Short mmCIF file of C-alpha atoms in Angstrom, two decimals:
data_model
loop_
_atom_site.label_atom_id
_atom_site.label_comp_id
_atom_site.label_asym_id
_atom_site.label_seq_id
_atom_site.Cartn_x
_atom_site.Cartn_y
_atom_site.Cartn_z
CA MET A 1 -7.99 -16.64 -17.04
CA ARG A 2 -9.66 -13.29 -16.61
CA ALA A 3 -8.13 -9.84 -16.70
CA TRP A 4 -9.23 -6.26 -16.21
CA ARG A 5 -8.31 -4.15 -19.24
CA PHE A 6 -8.66 -0.63 -20.50
CA ALA A 7 -10.22 -1.78 -23.74
CA GLY A 8 -11.59 0.91 -26.09
CA GLY A 9 -9.73 3.72 -24.35
CA PHE A 10 -8.71 5.00 -20.93
CA GLY A 11 -11.07 6.14 -18.20
CA ARG A 12 -12.98 4.17 -15.59
CA ASP A 13 -15.83 3.39 -17.99
CA ASN A 14 -13.39 1.64 -20.32
CA LEU A 15 -12.05 -0.67 -17.60
CA VAL A 16 -13.67 -4.01 -18.38
CA LEU A 17 -13.29 -7.58 -17.14
CA GLU A 18 -12.49 -9.91 -20.02
CA PRO A 19 -11.90 -13.67 -20.37
CA ASP A 20 -8.74 -14.78 -22.11
CA GLU A 21 -6.58 -17.83 -22.77
CA THR A 22 -4.31 -18.72 -19.87
CA PRO A 23 -0.81 -17.98 -21.23
CA GLU A 24 1.95 -20.55 -21.53
CA PRO A 25 5.43 -19.74 -20.17
CA GLY A 26 8.35 -19.65 -22.57
CA PRO A 27 11.66 -21.41 -21.86
CA ARG A 28 12.86 -18.67 -19.47
CA ASP A 29 9.45 -17.63 -18.10
CA VAL A 30 7.20 -18.44 -15.18
CA LEU A 31 3.42 -18.54 -15.11
CA LEU A 32 1.95 -16.94 -12.01
CA GLU A 33 -1.44 -17.44 -10.47
CA MET A 34 -1.90 -13.90 -9.23
CA ARG A 35 -2.95 -13.55 -5.59
CA ALA A 36 -3.17 -9.80 -5.03
CA ALA A 37 -2.47 -6.44 -6.67
CA ALA A 38 -1.88 -2.99 -5.18
CA LEU A 39 -2.68 0.44 -6.57
CA ASN A 40 -0.35 3.44 -6.84
CA TRP A 41 -0.99 7.07 -7.76
CA ARG A 42 0.59 6.32 -11.13
CA ASP A 43 -2.30 3.97 -11.88
CA LEU A 44 -4.72 6.88 -11.62
CA VAL A 45 -2.56 8.84 -14.06
CA VAL A 46 -2.74 5.91 -16.49
CA MET A 47 -6.50 5.55 -16.00
CA ARG A 48 -6.98 9.22 -16.84
CA GLY A 49 -4.95 8.87 -20.03
CA GLU A 50 -2.42 11.41 -18.72
CA HIS A 51 0.67 9.24 -19.15
CA ARG A 52 3.07 9.40 -22.07
CA ARG A 53 1.86 8.45 -25.52
CA SER A 54 3.70 5.12 -25.28
CA VAL A 55 1.08 3.94 -22.75
CA ARG A 56 -1.91 2.97 -24.86
CA PRO A 57 -4.94 0.70 -24.60
CA PRO A 58 -5.66 -2.14 -24.67
CA LEU A 59 -3.80 -2.47 -21.37
CA ILE A 60 -3.98 -4.58 -18.21
CA PRO A 61 -3.38 -2.02 -15.43
CA LEU A 62 -1.38 -2.01 -12.17
CA SER A 63 2.31 -2.63 -11.67
CA ASP A 64 2.32 -4.02 -8.12
CA GLY A 65 1.31 -7.60 -7.50
CA VAL A 66 2.20 -11.01 -6.10
CA GLY A 67 1.52 -14.50 -7.39
CA ILE A 68 2.35 -18.18 -7.06
CA VAL A 69 4.51 -19.98 -9.62
CA ILE A 70 2.29 -22.67 -11.15
CA ALA A 71 4.35 -23.46 -14.28
CA LYS A 72 7.81 -22.63 -15.55
CA GLY A 73 9.96 -22.98 -18.64
CA GLU A 74 12.54 -25.72 -18.99
CA GLN A 75 15.46 -23.28 -18.67
CA VAL A 76 14.28 -21.69 -15.41
CA GLU A 77 16.53 -22.35 -12.43
CA GLY A 78 16.29 -21.17 -8.83
CA LEU A 79 12.49 -21.00 -8.77
CA GLY A 80 10.11 -23.82 -7.99
CA LEU A 81 6.43 -24.49 -8.32
CA GLY A 82 4.60 -22.96 -5.38
CA ASP A 83 7.10 -20.13 -4.85
CA ARG A 84 5.41 -16.83 -4.07
CA VAL A 85 6.98 -14.00 -6.05
CA CYS A 86 6.56 -10.37 -7.08
CA PRO A 87 7.25 -9.25 -10.65
CA ALA A 88 9.57 -6.24 -10.74
CA PHE A 89 8.23 -2.87 -11.87
CA TYR A 90 11.00 -2.52 -14.46
CA GLN A 91 11.06 -5.86 -16.20
CA HIS A 92 14.27 -5.13 -18.14
CA TRP A 93 16.41 -3.35 -15.50
CA GLN A 94 18.39 -5.88 -13.48
CA GLY A 95 20.73 -3.44 -11.72
CA GLY A 96 23.35 -0.75 -12.16
CA PRO A 97 22.61 2.46 -14.08
CA PRO A 98 19.17 2.65 -15.68
CA PRO A 99 19.02 1.64 -19.35
CA PRO A 100 18.45 4.33 -21.99
CA ASP A 101 15.02 2.89 -22.75
CA LEU A 102 13.98 2.85 -19.10
CA GLY A 103 10.31 3.59 -19.76
CA ARG A 104 9.91 0.64 -22.11
CA GLY A 105 9.97 -2.01 -19.37
CA ARG A 106 7.36 -0.71 -16.91
CA LEU A 107 4.48 -2.90 -15.83
CA GLY A 108 1.04 -1.33 -15.94
CA GLY A 109 2.01 0.75 -18.97
CA PRO A 110 3.38 0.33 -21.52
CA LEU A 111 3.62 -3.38 -20.56
CA ASP A 112 0.50 -5.19 -19.41
CA GLY A 113 0.23 -5.15 -15.63
CA VAL A 114 -0.92 -7.52 -12.92
CA LEU A 115 -4.69 -7.02 -12.54
CA ALA A 116 -5.44 -10.50 -13.82
CA THR A 117 -5.85 -14.02 -12.51
CA HIS A 118 -2.77 -15.31 -14.39
CA ARG A 119 0.28 -13.65 -15.93
CA VAL A 120 3.59 -14.77 -17.48
CA PHE A 121 6.86 -13.00 -16.61
CA PRO A 122 10.55 -13.57 -17.29
CA ALA A 123 11.98 -15.64 -14.44
CA ASP A 124 14.82 -13.16 -13.91
CA ALA A 125 12.30 -10.35 -13.35
CA VAL A 126 10.48 -11.89 -10.37
CA VAL A 127 11.62 -12.04 -6.74
CA ARG A 128 10.52 -14.34 -3.90
CA VAL A 129 8.80 -12.53 -1.04
CA PRO A 130 9.02 -13.00 2.75
CA ASP A 131 6.76 -15.65 4.23
CA HIS A 132 5.44 -13.43 7.02
CA LEU A 133 3.76 -11.01 4.60
CA SER A 134 0.13 -11.47 3.60
CA ASP A 135 -0.63 -11.46 -0.12
CA PRO A 136 -1.82 -7.82 -0.11
CA GLN A 137 1.28 -6.76 1.86
CA ALA A 138 3.60 -8.57 -0.54
CA ALA A 139 1.78 -7.02 -3.51
CA THR A 140 2.85 -3.52 -2.45
CA LEU A 141 6.59 -4.10 -2.83
CA PRO A 142 7.47 -3.67 -6.54
CA CYS A 143 6.71 0.04 -7.02
CA ALA A 144 5.63 1.68 -3.76
CA GLY A 145 8.10 -0.27 -1.63
CA ILE A 146 11.01 0.11 -4.03
CA THR A 147 10.36 3.84 -4.50
CA ALA A 148 10.61 4.38 -0.74
CA TRP A 149 13.67 2.11 -0.60
CA SER A 150 15.38 4.03 -3.40
CA ALA A 151 14.56 7.36 -1.78
CA LEU A 152 16.37 6.19 1.37
CA SER A 153 19.25 4.51 -0.48
CA ASP A 154 20.15 7.02 -3.22
CA PRO A 155 22.38 8.90 -3.66
CA ALA A 156 23.65 7.46 -0.32
CA PRO A 157 22.04 5.13 2.22
CA VAL A 158 20.22 6.74 5.11
CA ARG A 159 22.32 6.75 8.29
CA PRO A 160 21.32 6.08 11.91
CA GLY A 161 20.40 9.39 13.50
CA GLU A 162 19.80 11.12 10.17
CA ILE A 163 16.75 13.39 10.18
CA VAL A 164 14.37 12.34 7.41
CA LEU A 165 11.39 14.54 6.55
CA ILE A 166 8.61 12.77 4.67
CA LEU A 167 5.91 14.87 3.01
CA GLY A 168 2.47 13.30 3.26
CA SER A 169 1.03 9.98 4.34
CA GLY A 170 0.35 8.11 1.11
CA GLY A 171 1.56 4.64 0.20
CA VAL A 172 5.20 5.52 -0.52
CA ALA A 173 5.34 7.79 2.53
CA LEU A 174 4.14 5.02 4.87
CA PHE A 175 6.72 2.64 3.42
CA ALA A 176 9.39 5.28 3.98
CA VAL A 177 8.36 5.70 7.64
CA VAL A 178 8.74 1.96 8.25
CA LEU A 179 12.07 1.68 6.39
CA ALA A 180 13.62 4.84 7.84
CA ARG A 181 12.75 3.78 11.37
CA ALA A 182 14.30 0.37 10.76
CA ALA A 183 17.49 2.12 9.59
CA GLY A 184 17.67 4.11 12.83
CA ALA A 185 16.76 7.48 11.34
CA ARG A 186 14.75 10.18 13.09
CA VAL A 187 11.49 10.46 11.16
CA ILE A 188 9.37 13.60 10.70
CA VAL A 189 6.13 13.38 8.70
CA THR A 190 3.76 16.10 7.52
CA THR A 191 0.02 15.59 7.27
CA SER A 192 -3.16 17.66 7.32
CA SER A 193 -5.23 15.04 9.16
CA SER A 194 -5.33 14.62 12.93
CA ASP A 195 -6.47 11.01 12.52
CA ARG A 196 -3.52 10.24 10.26
CA ALA A 197 -1.19 12.04 12.64
CA ALA A 198 -2.19 9.65 15.41
CA ARG A 199 -1.67 6.64 13.14
CA LEU A 200 1.74 7.92 12.07
CA ARG A 201 2.83 8.28 15.70
CA GLU A 202 1.68 4.72 16.34
CA MET A 203 3.91 3.63 13.44
CA GLY A 204 6.91 5.20 15.17
CA ALA A 205 7.23 8.65 13.60
CA ASP A 206 9.29 10.81 15.96
CA HIS A 207 7.43 13.99 15.02
CA VAL A 208 4.27 14.66 13.03
CA ILE A 209 3.71 18.17 11.67
CA ASP A 210 0.26 19.50 10.86
CA ARG A 211 1.03 21.42 7.67
CA ARG A 212 -2.20 23.42 8.07
CA THR A 213 -0.91 25.14 11.21
CA VAL A 214 2.88 24.82 10.89
CA PRO A 215 3.79 26.04 7.39
CA ASP A 216 7.56 26.20 7.89
CA TRP A 217 9.91 23.34 8.77
CA ALA A 218 13.70 23.30 8.84
CA GLY A 219 16.76 21.20 9.60
CA ALA A 220 16.15 17.90 7.82
CA ASP A 221 19.12 16.00 6.39
CA ARG A 222 16.96 14.39 3.72
CA VAL A 223 13.52 15.41 2.47
CA LEU A 224 11.34 12.95 0.58
CA GLU A 225 9.53 15.30 -1.80
CA LEU A 226 6.34 13.44 -2.66
CA GLY A 227 4.16 16.40 -3.56
CA GLY A 228 5.73 17.95 -6.63
CA ALA A 229 5.35 21.50 -7.87
CA GLY A 230 3.21 22.68 -4.98
CA THR A 231 5.63 21.65 -2.22
CA LEU A 232 9.11 21.75 -3.78
CA ASN A 233 9.97 25.21 -2.46
CA ASP A 234 8.80 24.11 1.00
CA SER A 235 11.28 21.24 0.78
CA VAL A 236 14.08 23.63 -0.17
CA ARG A 237 13.36 25.70 2.93
CA ALA A 238 13.10 22.59 5.13
CA VAL A 239 16.39 20.90 4.28
CA ARG A 240 19.63 21.83 6.04
CA THR A 241 22.60 23.36 4.27
CA GLY A 242 24.31 20.59 2.33
CA GLY A 243 21.22 18.38 2.59
CA THR A 244 19.40 16.34 -0.02
CA ILE A 245 15.92 16.59 -1.50
CA ILE A 246 14.70 13.35 -3.05
CA LEU A 247 12.20 14.07 -5.81
CA VAL A 248 9.66 11.25 -5.82
CA GLY A 249 6.19 12.41 -6.84
CA ASN A 250 4.29 15.16 -8.60
CA VAL A 251 0.74 14.87 -7.31
CA THR A 252 0.49 18.68 -6.85
CA GLY A 253 1.64 19.55 -10.36
CA ASN A 254 4.25 18.97 -13.04
CA ARG A 255 5.80 22.44 -13.39
CA ALA A 256 7.54 24.10 -10.44
CA ASP A 257 8.60 27.74 -10.12
CA LEU A 258 11.75 26.95 -8.14
CA PHE A 259 13.54 29.78 -6.30
CA LEU A 260 17.17 28.97 -7.11
CA PRO A 261 19.31 31.11 -4.74
CA PRO A 262 18.92 28.82 -1.66
CA VAL A 263 19.60 25.77 -3.80
CA LEU A 264 22.82 27.30 -5.13
CA THR A 265 24.11 29.08 -2.04
CA ARG A 266 23.30 26.29 0.44
CA ARG A 267 24.80 23.53 -1.73
CA LEU A 268 21.63 21.47 -1.85
CA THR A 269 21.33 18.23 -3.79
CA LEU A 270 18.19 17.55 -5.82
CA HIS A 271 18.04 13.85 -6.63
CA SER A 272 15.20 12.02 -8.34
CA VAL A 273 14.22 8.38 -7.98
CA SER A 274 11.99 6.35 -10.26
CA CYS A 275 11.25 3.06 -8.56
CA GLY A 276 14.35 0.83 -9.01
CA PRO A 277 15.85 -2.29 -10.61
CA VAL A 278 15.32 -5.96 -9.81
CA SER A 279 18.41 -5.87 -7.58
CA ALA A 280 16.75 -3.19 -5.43
CA LEU A 281 13.64 -5.34 -5.06
CA ARG A 282 15.83 -8.18 -3.80
CA ALA A 283 17.53 -5.82 -1.32
CA LEU A 284 14.18 -4.52 -0.10
CA VAL A 285 12.90 -8.06 0.41
CA ARG A 286 15.98 -8.94 2.47
CA ALA A 287 15.49 -5.87 4.68
CA ILE A 288 11.79 -6.57 5.20
CA ASP A 289 12.52 -10.18 6.04
CA ARG A 290 15.38 -9.33 8.41
CA HIS A 291 13.46 -6.66 10.33
CA ARG A 292 10.05 -8.38 10.03
CA LEU A 293 8.52 -5.21 8.63
CA ASP A 294 4.84 -5.00 7.72
CA PRO A 295 3.52 -2.72 4.94
CA VAL A 296 0.35 -0.88 5.94
CA ILE A 297 -2.79 -2.11 4.16
CA GLY A 298 -5.85 0.11 4.15
CA ARG A 299 -8.44 -1.92 2.27
CA VAL A 300 -8.59 -4.98 0.02
CA PHE A 301 -11.28 -5.10 -2.68
CA PRO A 302 -12.52 -8.34 -4.27
CA PHE A 303 -11.45 -8.95 -7.86
CA ARG A 304 -14.92 -8.29 -9.25
CA ASP A 305 -14.90 -4.82 -7.61
CA ALA A 306 -11.53 -3.67 -8.96
CA PRO A 307 -12.94 -0.41 -10.44
CA ALA A 308 -14.11 0.57 -6.96
CA ALA A 309 -10.49 0.33 -5.79
CA PHE A 310 -9.56 3.05 -8.29
CA ASP A 311 -12.38 5.20 -6.92
CA ALA A 312 -11.19 4.66 -3.35
CA LEU A 313 -7.62 5.64 -4.18
CA GLU A 314 -8.82 8.73 -6.03
CA ARG A 315 -10.87 9.89 -3.03
CA GLY A 316 -7.78 9.60 -0.86
CA ARG A 317 -9.52 8.78 2.40
CA ILE A 318 -7.97 5.39 3.12
CA PHE A 319 -4.90 5.20 5.35
CA GLY A 320 -2.63 2.54 3.89
CA LYS A 321 -2.42 0.80 0.56
CA VAL A 322 -5.49 0.09 -1.53
CA CYS A 323 -5.32 -3.48 -2.86
CA VAL A 324 -7.31 -5.94 -4.93
CA SER A 325 -7.51 -9.67 -4.32
CA CYS A 326 -6.91 -11.58 -7.55
CA GLN A 327 -8.64 -14.68 -6.20
CA THR A 328 -11.93 -15.25 -7.97
CA GLU A 329 -15.05 -17.33 -7.48
CA GLY A 330 -15.86 -19.91 -10.12
CA PRO A 331 -13.86 -20.84 -13.22
CA THR A 332 -11.16 -18.49 -14.50
#
């Protein structure tokens, strides 16, 4: 097998392609031949060495991927050779309340991720994916897809007719547009790009707001706060009295100067989501299969060019998910 690793340290220059022994599955494990991987903003944070101290090199990056079961342990039931599955982002969180050591089980840091030709995972931490999805589409489900799903499911499921405001047009935001529309919600999206605005309307967004010219929005039942410190007060102004702000991302900063009076007097709910358990991945897969939903793919890089995929995500010019094919030429 071959795997991309942050070897001597973090940073793009330390991301190297290394040969390794193909692992053997334990009694309750499956061996996957990886087909595709997808990048998230979190992967840039890891690459920059800005994650918690528990995330250390050497490390195989990326949490989102899909593979084919090519071997399994003798105690594995319910999965067969040839099944196409995604490993869950949280390998140790099956369902219910999050465990106290939630951060310990994350793929792509501190656990080795999926940017490899072969990987072994516990059988109870992988989920079969819908047949209609391509490999890159299926690869986007474990973190980006589940984060959007959780944002529309917690603390209560989105309702038909509910007004959902989604900040931005990144990977999680595009998933949220697709899922919210399938649930019958009215979808409003903010963007600063006229090209992206047109694409978002094609995807079914009811309204697209150019945040460069329309700085104030109001009346949403639920706001998916994907920006962080720089946009949190905008979300407070945008949500209706009694509404909910779902804290998802922090790409604009980690520390927010939050003006509290409207939060207190308007009885707002601030609720955070951090991906979700294996049970949520199964629920997402059922919804995608039932509604025949298609994640939006922007570009797929060949395995040998994986570092260029990090560069592309960092530049932020691609509409849709940035993915890497894990198929290689020649021996692995």
